[in-house]
Short mmCIF file of C-alpha atoms in Angstrom, two decimals:
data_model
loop_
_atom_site.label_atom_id
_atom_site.label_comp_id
_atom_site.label_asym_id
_atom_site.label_seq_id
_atom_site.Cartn_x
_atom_site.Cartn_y
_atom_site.Cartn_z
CA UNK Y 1 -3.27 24.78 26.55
CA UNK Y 2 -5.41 21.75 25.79
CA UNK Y 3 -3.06 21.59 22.31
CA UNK Y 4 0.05 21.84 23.72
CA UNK Y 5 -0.71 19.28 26.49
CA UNK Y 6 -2.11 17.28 23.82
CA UNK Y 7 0.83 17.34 21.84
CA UNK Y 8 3.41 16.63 24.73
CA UNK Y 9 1.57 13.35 25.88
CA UNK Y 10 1.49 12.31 22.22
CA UNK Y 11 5.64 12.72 22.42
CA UNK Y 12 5.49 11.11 25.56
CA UNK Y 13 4.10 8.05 23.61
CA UNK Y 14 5.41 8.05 21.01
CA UNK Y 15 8.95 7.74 23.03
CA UNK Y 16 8.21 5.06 24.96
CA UNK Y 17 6.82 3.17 21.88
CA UNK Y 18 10.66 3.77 19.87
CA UNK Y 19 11.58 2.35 23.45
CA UNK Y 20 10.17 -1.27 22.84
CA UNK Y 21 8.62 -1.05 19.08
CA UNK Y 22 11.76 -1.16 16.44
CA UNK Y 23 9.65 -0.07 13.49
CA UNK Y 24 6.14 0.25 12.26
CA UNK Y 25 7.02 -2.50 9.10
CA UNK Y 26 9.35 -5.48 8.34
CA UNK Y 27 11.36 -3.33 6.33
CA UNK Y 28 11.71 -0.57 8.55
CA UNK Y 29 12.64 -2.90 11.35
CA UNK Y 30 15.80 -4.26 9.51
CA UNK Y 31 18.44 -1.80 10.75
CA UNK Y 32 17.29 -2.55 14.39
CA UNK Y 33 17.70 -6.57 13.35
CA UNK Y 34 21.40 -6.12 11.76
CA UNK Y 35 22.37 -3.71 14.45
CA UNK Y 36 21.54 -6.62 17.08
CA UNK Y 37 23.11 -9.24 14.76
CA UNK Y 38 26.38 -7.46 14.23
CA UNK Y 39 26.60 -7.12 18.23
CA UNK Y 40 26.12 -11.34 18.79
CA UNK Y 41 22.16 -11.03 19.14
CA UNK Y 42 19.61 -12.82 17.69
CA UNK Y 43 15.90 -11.12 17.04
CA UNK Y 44 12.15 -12.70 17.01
CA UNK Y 45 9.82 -10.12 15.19
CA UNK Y 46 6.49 -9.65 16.75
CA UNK Y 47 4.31 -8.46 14.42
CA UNK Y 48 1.92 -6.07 16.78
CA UNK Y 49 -2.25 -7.09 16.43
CA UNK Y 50 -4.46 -8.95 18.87
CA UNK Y 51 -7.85 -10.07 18.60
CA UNK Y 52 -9.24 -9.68 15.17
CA UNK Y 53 -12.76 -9.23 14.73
CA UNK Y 54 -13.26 -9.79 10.92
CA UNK Y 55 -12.05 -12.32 8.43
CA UNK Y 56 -10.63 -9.06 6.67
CA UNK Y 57 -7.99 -8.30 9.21
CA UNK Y 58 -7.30 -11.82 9.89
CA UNK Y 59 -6.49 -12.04 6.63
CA UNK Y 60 -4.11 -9.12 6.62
CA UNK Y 61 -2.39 -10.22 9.67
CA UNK Y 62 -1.10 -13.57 7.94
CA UNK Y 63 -0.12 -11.44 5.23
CA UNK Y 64 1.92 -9.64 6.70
CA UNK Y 65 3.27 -12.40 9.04
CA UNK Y 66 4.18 -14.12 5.27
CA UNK Y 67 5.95 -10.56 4.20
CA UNK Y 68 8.09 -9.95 7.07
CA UNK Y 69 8.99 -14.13 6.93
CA UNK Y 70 10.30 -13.32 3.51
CA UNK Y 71 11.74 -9.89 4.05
CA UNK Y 72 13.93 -10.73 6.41
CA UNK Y 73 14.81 -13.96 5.45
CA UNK Y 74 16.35 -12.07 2.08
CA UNK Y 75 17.85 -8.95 4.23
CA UNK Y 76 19.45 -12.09 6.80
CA UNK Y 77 20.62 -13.83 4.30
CA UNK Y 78 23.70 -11.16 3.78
CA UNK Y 79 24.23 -11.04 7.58
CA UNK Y 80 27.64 -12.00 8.40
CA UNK Y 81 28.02 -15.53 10.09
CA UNK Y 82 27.44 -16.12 13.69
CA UNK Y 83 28.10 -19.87 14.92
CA UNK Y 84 26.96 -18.95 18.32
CA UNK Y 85 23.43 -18.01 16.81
CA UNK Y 86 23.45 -20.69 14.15
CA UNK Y 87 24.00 -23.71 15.76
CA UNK Y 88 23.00 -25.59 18.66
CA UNK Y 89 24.24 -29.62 19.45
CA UNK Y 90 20.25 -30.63 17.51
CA UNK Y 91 21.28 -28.79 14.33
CA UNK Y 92 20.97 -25.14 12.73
CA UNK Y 93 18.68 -22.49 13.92
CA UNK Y 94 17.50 -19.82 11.31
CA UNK Y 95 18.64 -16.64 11.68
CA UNK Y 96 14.79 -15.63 10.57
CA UNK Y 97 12.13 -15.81 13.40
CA UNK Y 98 9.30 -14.83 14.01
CA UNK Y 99 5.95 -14.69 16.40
CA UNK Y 100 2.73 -15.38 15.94
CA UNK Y 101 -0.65 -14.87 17.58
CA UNK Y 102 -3.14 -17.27 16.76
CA UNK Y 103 -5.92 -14.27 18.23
CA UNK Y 104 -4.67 -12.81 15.25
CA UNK Y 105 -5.33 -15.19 12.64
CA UNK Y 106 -8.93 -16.11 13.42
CA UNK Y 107 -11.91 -13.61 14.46
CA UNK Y 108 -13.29 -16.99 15.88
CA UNK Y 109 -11.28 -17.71 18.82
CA UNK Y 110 -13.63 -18.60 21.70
CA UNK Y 111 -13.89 -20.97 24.78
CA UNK Y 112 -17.40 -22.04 23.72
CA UNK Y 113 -16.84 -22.76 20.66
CA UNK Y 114 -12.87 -23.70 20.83
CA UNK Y 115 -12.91 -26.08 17.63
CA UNK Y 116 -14.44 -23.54 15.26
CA UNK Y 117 -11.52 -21.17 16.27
CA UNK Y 118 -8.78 -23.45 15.46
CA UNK Y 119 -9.98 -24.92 12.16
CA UNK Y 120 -10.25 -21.16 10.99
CA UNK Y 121 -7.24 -20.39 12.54
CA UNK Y 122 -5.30 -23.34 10.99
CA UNK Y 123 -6.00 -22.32 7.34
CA UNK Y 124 -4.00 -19.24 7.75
CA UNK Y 125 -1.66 -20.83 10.02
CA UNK Y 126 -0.57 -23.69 7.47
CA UNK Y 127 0.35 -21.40 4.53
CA UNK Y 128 2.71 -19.44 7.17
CA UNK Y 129 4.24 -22.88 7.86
CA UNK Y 130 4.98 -23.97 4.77
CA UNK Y 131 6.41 -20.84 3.75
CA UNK Y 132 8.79 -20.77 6.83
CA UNK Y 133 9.80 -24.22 5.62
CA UNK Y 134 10.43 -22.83 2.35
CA UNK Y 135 12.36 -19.85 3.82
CA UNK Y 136 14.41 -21.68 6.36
CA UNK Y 137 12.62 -20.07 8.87
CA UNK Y 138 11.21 -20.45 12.46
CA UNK Y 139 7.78 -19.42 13.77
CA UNK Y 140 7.19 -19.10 17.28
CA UNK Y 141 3.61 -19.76 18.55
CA UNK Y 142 2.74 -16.91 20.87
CA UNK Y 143 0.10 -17.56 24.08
CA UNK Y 144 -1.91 -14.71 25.41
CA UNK Y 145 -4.89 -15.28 27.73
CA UNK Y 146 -6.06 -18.11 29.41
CA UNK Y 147 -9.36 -18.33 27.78
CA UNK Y 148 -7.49 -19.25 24.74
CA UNK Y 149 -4.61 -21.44 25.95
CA UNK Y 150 -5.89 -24.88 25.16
CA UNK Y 151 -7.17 -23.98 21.80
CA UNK Y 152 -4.00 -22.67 20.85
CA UNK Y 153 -1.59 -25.32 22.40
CA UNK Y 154 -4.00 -28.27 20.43
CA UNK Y 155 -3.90 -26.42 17.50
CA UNK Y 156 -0.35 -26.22 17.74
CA UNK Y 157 0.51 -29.82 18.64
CA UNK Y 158 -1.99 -30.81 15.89
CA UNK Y 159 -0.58 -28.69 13.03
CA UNK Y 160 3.05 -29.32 13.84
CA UNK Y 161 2.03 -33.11 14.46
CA UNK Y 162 0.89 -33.32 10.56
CA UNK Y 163 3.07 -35.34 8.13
CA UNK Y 164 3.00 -32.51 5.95
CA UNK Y 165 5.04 -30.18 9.05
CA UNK Y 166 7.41 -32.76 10.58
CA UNK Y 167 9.90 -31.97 8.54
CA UNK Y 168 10.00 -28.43 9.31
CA UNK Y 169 9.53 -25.40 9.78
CA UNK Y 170 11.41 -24.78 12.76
CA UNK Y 171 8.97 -24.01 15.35
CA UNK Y 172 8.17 -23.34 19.03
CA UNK Y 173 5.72 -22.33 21.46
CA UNK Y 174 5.54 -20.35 24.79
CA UNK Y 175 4.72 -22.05 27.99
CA UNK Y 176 3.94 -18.93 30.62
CA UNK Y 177 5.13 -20.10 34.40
CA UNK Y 178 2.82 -17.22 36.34
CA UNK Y 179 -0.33 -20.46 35.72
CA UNK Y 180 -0.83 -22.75 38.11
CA UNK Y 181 -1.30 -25.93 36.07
CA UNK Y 182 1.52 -24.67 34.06
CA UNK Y 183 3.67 -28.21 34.91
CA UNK Y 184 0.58 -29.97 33.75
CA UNK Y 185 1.10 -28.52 30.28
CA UNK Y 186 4.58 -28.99 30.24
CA UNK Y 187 3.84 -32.66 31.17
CA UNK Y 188 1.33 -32.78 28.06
CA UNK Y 189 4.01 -31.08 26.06
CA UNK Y 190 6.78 -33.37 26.84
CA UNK Y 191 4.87 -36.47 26.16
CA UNK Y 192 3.99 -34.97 22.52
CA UNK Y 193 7.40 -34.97 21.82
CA UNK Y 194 7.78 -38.96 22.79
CA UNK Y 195 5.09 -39.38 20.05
CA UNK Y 196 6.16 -37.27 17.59
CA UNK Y 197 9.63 -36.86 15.73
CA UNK Y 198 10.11 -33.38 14.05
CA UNK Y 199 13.56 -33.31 12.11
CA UNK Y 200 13.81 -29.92 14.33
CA UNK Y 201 13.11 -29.96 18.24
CA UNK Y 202 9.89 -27.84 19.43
CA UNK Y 203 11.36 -24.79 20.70
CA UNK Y 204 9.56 -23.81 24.25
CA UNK Y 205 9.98 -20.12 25.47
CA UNK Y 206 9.73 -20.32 28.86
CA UNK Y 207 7.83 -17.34 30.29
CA UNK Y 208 6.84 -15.53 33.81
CA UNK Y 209 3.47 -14.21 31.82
CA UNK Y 210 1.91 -11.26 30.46
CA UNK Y 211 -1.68 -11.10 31.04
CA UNK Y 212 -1.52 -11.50 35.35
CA UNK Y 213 -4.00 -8.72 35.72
CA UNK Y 214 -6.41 -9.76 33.67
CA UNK Y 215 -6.40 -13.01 34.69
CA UNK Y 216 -6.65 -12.06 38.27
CA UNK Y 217 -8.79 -9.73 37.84
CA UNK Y 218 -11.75 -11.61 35.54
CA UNK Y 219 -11.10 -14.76 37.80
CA UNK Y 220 -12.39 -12.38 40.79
CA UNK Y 221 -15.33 -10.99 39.24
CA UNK Y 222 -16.36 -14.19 37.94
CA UNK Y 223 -16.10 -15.87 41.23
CA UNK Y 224 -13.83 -18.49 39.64
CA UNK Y 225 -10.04 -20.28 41.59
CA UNK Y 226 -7.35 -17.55 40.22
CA UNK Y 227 -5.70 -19.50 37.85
CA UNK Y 228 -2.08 -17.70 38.66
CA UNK Y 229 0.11 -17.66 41.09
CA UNK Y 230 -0.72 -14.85 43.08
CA UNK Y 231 2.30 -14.10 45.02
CA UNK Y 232 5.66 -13.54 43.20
CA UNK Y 233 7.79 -15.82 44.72
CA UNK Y 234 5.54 -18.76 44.29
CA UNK Y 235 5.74 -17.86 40.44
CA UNK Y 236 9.45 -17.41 40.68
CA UNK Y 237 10.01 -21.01 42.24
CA UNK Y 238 7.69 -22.67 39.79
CA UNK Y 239 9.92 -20.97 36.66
CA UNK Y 240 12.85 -22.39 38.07
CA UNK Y 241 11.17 -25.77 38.54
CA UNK Y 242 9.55 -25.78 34.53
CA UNK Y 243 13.48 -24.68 33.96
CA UNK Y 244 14.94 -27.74 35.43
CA UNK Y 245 12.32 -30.01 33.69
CA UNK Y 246 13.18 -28.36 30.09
CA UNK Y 247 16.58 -28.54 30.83
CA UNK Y 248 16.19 -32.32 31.58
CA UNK Y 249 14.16 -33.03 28.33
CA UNK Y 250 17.22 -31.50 25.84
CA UNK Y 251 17.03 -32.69 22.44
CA UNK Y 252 13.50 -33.57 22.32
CA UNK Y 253 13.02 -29.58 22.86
CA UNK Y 254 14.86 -26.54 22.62
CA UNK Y 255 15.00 -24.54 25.81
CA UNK Y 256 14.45 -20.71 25.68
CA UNK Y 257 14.36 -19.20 28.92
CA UNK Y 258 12.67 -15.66 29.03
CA UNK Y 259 13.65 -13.69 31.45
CA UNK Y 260 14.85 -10.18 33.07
CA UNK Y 261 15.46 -11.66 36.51
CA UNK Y 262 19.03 -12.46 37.11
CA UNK Y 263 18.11 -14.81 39.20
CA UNK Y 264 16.07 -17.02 37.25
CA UNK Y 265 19.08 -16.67 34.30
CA UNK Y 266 21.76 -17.83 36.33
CA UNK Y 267 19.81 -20.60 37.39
CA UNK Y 268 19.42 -21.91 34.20
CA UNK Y 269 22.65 -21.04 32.97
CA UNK Y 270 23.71 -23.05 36.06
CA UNK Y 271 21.43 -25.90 36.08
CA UNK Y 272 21.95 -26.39 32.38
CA UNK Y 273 26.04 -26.87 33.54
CA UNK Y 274 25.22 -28.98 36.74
CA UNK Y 275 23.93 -31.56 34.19
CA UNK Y 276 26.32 -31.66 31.89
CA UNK Y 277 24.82 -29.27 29.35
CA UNK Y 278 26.88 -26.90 27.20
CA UNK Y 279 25.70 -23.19 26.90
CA UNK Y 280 25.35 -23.15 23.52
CA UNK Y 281 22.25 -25.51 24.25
CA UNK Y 282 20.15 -22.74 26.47
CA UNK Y 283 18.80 -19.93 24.30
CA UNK Y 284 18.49 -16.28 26.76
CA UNK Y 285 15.34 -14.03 25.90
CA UNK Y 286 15.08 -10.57 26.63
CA UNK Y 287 12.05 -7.97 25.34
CA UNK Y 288 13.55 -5.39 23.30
CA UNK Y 289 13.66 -2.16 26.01
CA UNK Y 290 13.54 -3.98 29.07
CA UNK Y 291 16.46 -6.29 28.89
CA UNK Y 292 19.11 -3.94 26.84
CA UNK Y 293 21.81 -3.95 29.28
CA UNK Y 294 21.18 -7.81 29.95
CA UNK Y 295 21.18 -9.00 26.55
CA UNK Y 296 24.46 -7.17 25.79
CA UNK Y 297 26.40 -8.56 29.08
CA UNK Y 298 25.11 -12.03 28.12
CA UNK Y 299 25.78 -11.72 24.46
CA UNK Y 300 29.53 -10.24 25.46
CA UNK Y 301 29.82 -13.64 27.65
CA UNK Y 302 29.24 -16.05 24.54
CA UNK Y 303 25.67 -16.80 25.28
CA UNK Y 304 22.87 -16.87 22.46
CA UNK Y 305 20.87 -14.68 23.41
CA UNK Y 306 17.37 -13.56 21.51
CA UNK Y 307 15.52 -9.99 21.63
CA UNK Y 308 12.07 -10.42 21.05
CA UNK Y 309 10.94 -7.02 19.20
CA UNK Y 310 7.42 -5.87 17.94
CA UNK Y 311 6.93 -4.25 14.87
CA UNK Y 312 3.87 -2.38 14.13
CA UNK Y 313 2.15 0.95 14.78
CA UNK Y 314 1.20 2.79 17.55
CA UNK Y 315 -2.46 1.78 17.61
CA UNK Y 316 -1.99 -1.78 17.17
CA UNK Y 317 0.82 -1.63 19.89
CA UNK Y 318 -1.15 -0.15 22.49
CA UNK Y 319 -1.97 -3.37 24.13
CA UNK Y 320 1.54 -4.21 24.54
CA UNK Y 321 2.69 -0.87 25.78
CA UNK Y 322 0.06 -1.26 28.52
CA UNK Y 323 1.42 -4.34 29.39
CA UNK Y 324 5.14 -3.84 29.50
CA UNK Y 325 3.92 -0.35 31.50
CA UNK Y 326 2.29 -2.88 33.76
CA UNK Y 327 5.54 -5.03 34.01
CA UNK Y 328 7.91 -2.70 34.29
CA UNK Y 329 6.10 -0.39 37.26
CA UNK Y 330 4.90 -3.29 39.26
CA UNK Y 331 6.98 -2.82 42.86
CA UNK Y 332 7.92 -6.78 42.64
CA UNK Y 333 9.03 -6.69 39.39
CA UNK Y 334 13.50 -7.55 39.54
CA UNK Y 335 13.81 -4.27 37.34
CA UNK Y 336 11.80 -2.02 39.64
CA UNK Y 337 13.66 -3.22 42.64
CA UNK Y 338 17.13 -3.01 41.13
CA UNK Y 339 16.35 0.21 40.20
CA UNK Y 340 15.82 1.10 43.53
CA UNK Y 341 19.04 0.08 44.28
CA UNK Y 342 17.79 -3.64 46.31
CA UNK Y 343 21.32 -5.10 47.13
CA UNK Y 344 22.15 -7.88 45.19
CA UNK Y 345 21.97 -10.22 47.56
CA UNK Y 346 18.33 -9.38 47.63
CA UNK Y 347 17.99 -9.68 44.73
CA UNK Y 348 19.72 -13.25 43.58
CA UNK Y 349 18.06 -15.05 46.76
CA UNK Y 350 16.46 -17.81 46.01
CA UNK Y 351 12.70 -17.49 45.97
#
């Protein structure tokens, strides 16, 4: 019995992984890409692995963040043309993209000792650059905890601040809505941009946020102020309020709003209009399995749209499974309630 109950939980798995993981490699991951290409959608490949603990597997982390760069930048490059993905009013936007997590490239990444992290960190991070920039690709800085937000937004703003980086790659990071102080950052991010001319606009991903129990819950047992918002609708106001302010800073960023909410997409898509904005201006985000149906009704309507899809085995995806289990059972989450068949009204009033 144990054997057979055994193996049915491992094909229970092993489902729901297909469900959000396209493929364990780069390679294997292409059809998935092309498929979503041919049907007006644009990918970002997530290469699954979080918080190395040797200089070993950071190592083999930015290797294979350099193979899939240049894997799919060849397989791409015989995609048939799609102006709506191409081309925004700042320019061209590669058709190769992917994420990175700084965790990843450094088994140094600590709070007390935040410097020591990013200088490691930054000599795996700078070969990826300059091979995106060789590629014509883009690399999207992922964030993950708050423990390691501030090293990774100053390595960031340092790296892509470099002579050596202004001219490309295309790049972006992710600015996650569920933190309190997340208009703070913004603010920081915004007046980076003043300083600094990049022949391509930072790309920002705005996000609700991944990692709300475990900030909630370490804040508690430390005894420390919760650092997120801790009731939904407070976090759904603020996104709409970092949306406005990215939509007002156009051209010296690239908005990417991340969302399964169909409130907080038509607000954007209607905010960005309000202010004279055209559509192909506003990038849509969905995560591969939770957003399907979205991404294809937005794709249908002419919108960019962008599926952000892991890649990697079941092991090193376990963390994100967790989370998007997380996400997608939560009883406030907008899929969970439509599910349940909330009327729409419900569900589109304002927060």
């Amino acid at each position: 019995a144990r054997a057979a109950v055994g193996a049915a939980a491992a094909a229970g798995v092993k489902h729901m992984a297909h469900r959000f993981i396209v493929g364990e490699t780069p390679q294997s991951a292409l059809r998935v890409l092309r498929g979503l290409w041919n049907h007006g959608v644009a990918s970002s490949v997530d290469l699954l692995g979080e918080a190395t603990v040797t200089a070993r597997e950071a190592d083999r982390y930015a290797d294979r963040c350099t193979d899939a760069l240049e894997q799919i930048a060849a397989a791409s490059a015989r995609w048939p043309t799609r102006p709506e993905l191409e081309r925004d009013s700042a320019g061209p936007i590669p058709r190769t993209n992917v994420s990175v997590k700084v965790s990843a490239l450094t088994p140094l990444l600590r709070p007390d000792a935040p410097e020591l992290g990013k200088q490691d960190a930054a000599q795996r991070l700078r070969p990826l650059l300059r091979g995106a920039a060789a590629l014509g690709a883009h690399v999207h800085i992922d964030m993950e905890s708050l423990d390691s937000r501030e090293a990774v937004l100053d390595l960031v703003l340092e790296l892509l601040g470099e002579r050596e980086f202004r001219s490309g790659p295309s790049a972006g990071m992710v600015l996650q809505a569920y933190l309190r102080d997340s208009p703070d950052q913004l603010t920081r991010i915004l007046d980076w941009t003043e300083g600094v001319e990049r022949a391509s606009p930072l790309t920002v991903r705005l996000v609700k946020g991944a990692y709300w129990d475990h900030e909630l819950v370490e804040a508690r047992q430390e005894g420390w102020p919760v650092p997120v918002f801790e009731v939904k609708a407070d976090c759904d106001r603020n996104f709409e309020q970092l949306t406005r302010t990215l939509l007002d800073a156009r051209g010296r960023v690239r908005v990417a709003i991340a969302s399964h909410n169909l409130r907080s997409v038509s607000h954007a898509i209607a905010y960005n209009r309000a202010i004279g904005g055209e559509d192909r201006d506003l990038e849509l985000q969905v995560l591969r399995g939770l957003g399907d149906e979205l991404q294809d009704a937005l794709a249908t309507r002419g919108f960019r749209v962008r599926t952000y899809c892991p890649v990697g085995d079941l092991v090193a995806g376990m963390a994100y499974l967790v989370r998007r289990l997380l996400e997608n059972t939560s009883n406030d989450s907008f899929l969970m309630r439509m599910s349940d068949g909330a009327p729409l009204d419900q569900l589109l009033a304002p927060p």
